[in-house]
């Protein structure tokens, strides 16, 4: 089979296509034939050597849509031929086949394509955990999805809308604003405008929002705190540097800033997250948006594209 291998940390070009032998499913494991693999920003941080520890060489990628190829002893939830998505793998998703723990594999509803399946694992689980397990957002509240056009942002807009929240989404371009609206945002604003949070205050009649799901906290956190209603919560999902805030903006409103990393989710939380995602995919309220597709050999181009935010929705590799 073909896979991408990283033998040294560095620029996207350290990713090389190579031949490898097919993985074999051991006890409690599943081999998935990958039809599409999702490219997440975290894949680029790991490849650059900036995130966690990873032994070299390795194959990148957590998320994929595909079909079960083989199951090991004691793995009873799946059989060969089942349509699945992965939320983590043992051997890496940028490949034609991946070895997974059975617990990393989830059923993919018929109506969801394999490319859409590659857009679920990290993005949808992150959006769900941020909205419901961290912000504890409830129907009737107003939520600002600060970055509503990416893999996680589109998922968060769909989930918040389906759950009965008033959804305000932000985007950098006209196409992005259209996408946010199509996904269910009631209101959209342009985050490139320096005073865009004033637009958010106007939309809420000066009250502010109950929750903010924040994808670029190093730029926005100070303004976010000023845009919260009393008892408001900001969940920091993405940040690429330091930021200055005025703590009084939080103090006066009993506001809360919550950090979150999907990698800290417990097995119990993950079980609940993926049950909710399956229900939403199955009943049609969740519909992953695929932006750009690249052949597996073009993994370096895909990594450049994800950091330059060139896609609306998810970037996917097709092996
Ligand atoms: P993505 O698909 O590349 O999307 C990036 C998003 O950021 C786009 O919606 C983009 O909007 C938006 N953005 C750009 N400039 C912005 C600004 N000034 N203010 C607000 N948003 C802005 O990436 P993703 O997969 O959705 O991930 C988003 C972030 O969350 C990344 O930093 C990623 O590392 C992080 N993340 C964290 C976790 C976790 O567990 N904490 C999990 C997954 C992802 P436009 O393109 O329309 O400008």
Coordinates of C-alpha atoms in Angstrom, one line a residue, residues 5 7 23 28 46 54 56 62-63 66-67 72 75 79 90 103 120 146 151 179 191 203 207 213 226 240 302 315:
X5 CA 5.9 9.1 5.8
X7 CA 11.2 11.0 8.7
X23 CA -1.2 -3.5 8.5
X28 CA -9.2 -5.4 19.5
X46 CA 3.0 17.8 14.7
X54 CA 6.2 11.8 18.1
X56 CA 10.0 9.2 13.7
X62 CA -6.3 11.2 12.6
X63 CA -9.4 11.4 10.5
X66 CA -13.5 4.4 4.6
X67 CA -14.5 0.8 4.8
X72 CA -8.9 -8.6 14.9
X75 CA -13.3 -6.7 17.8
X79 CA -17.3 -6.5 10.1
X90 CA -2.7 3.8 15.4
X103 CA -12.7 2.4 19.9
X120 CA -15.8 14.4 11.2
X146 CA -15.8 33.3 15.8
X151 CA -13.6 22.5 9.6
X179 CA -21.2 29.5 3.5
X191 CA -14.0 39.2 11.1
X203 CA -27.3 42.3 16.4
X207 CA -26.9 42.7 25.3
X213 CA -16.4 29.6 20.3
X226 CA -16.3 43.0 25.8
X240 CA -1.6 31.2 17.5
X302 CA -2.6 20.3 1.4
X315 CA -9.3 19.8 3.2

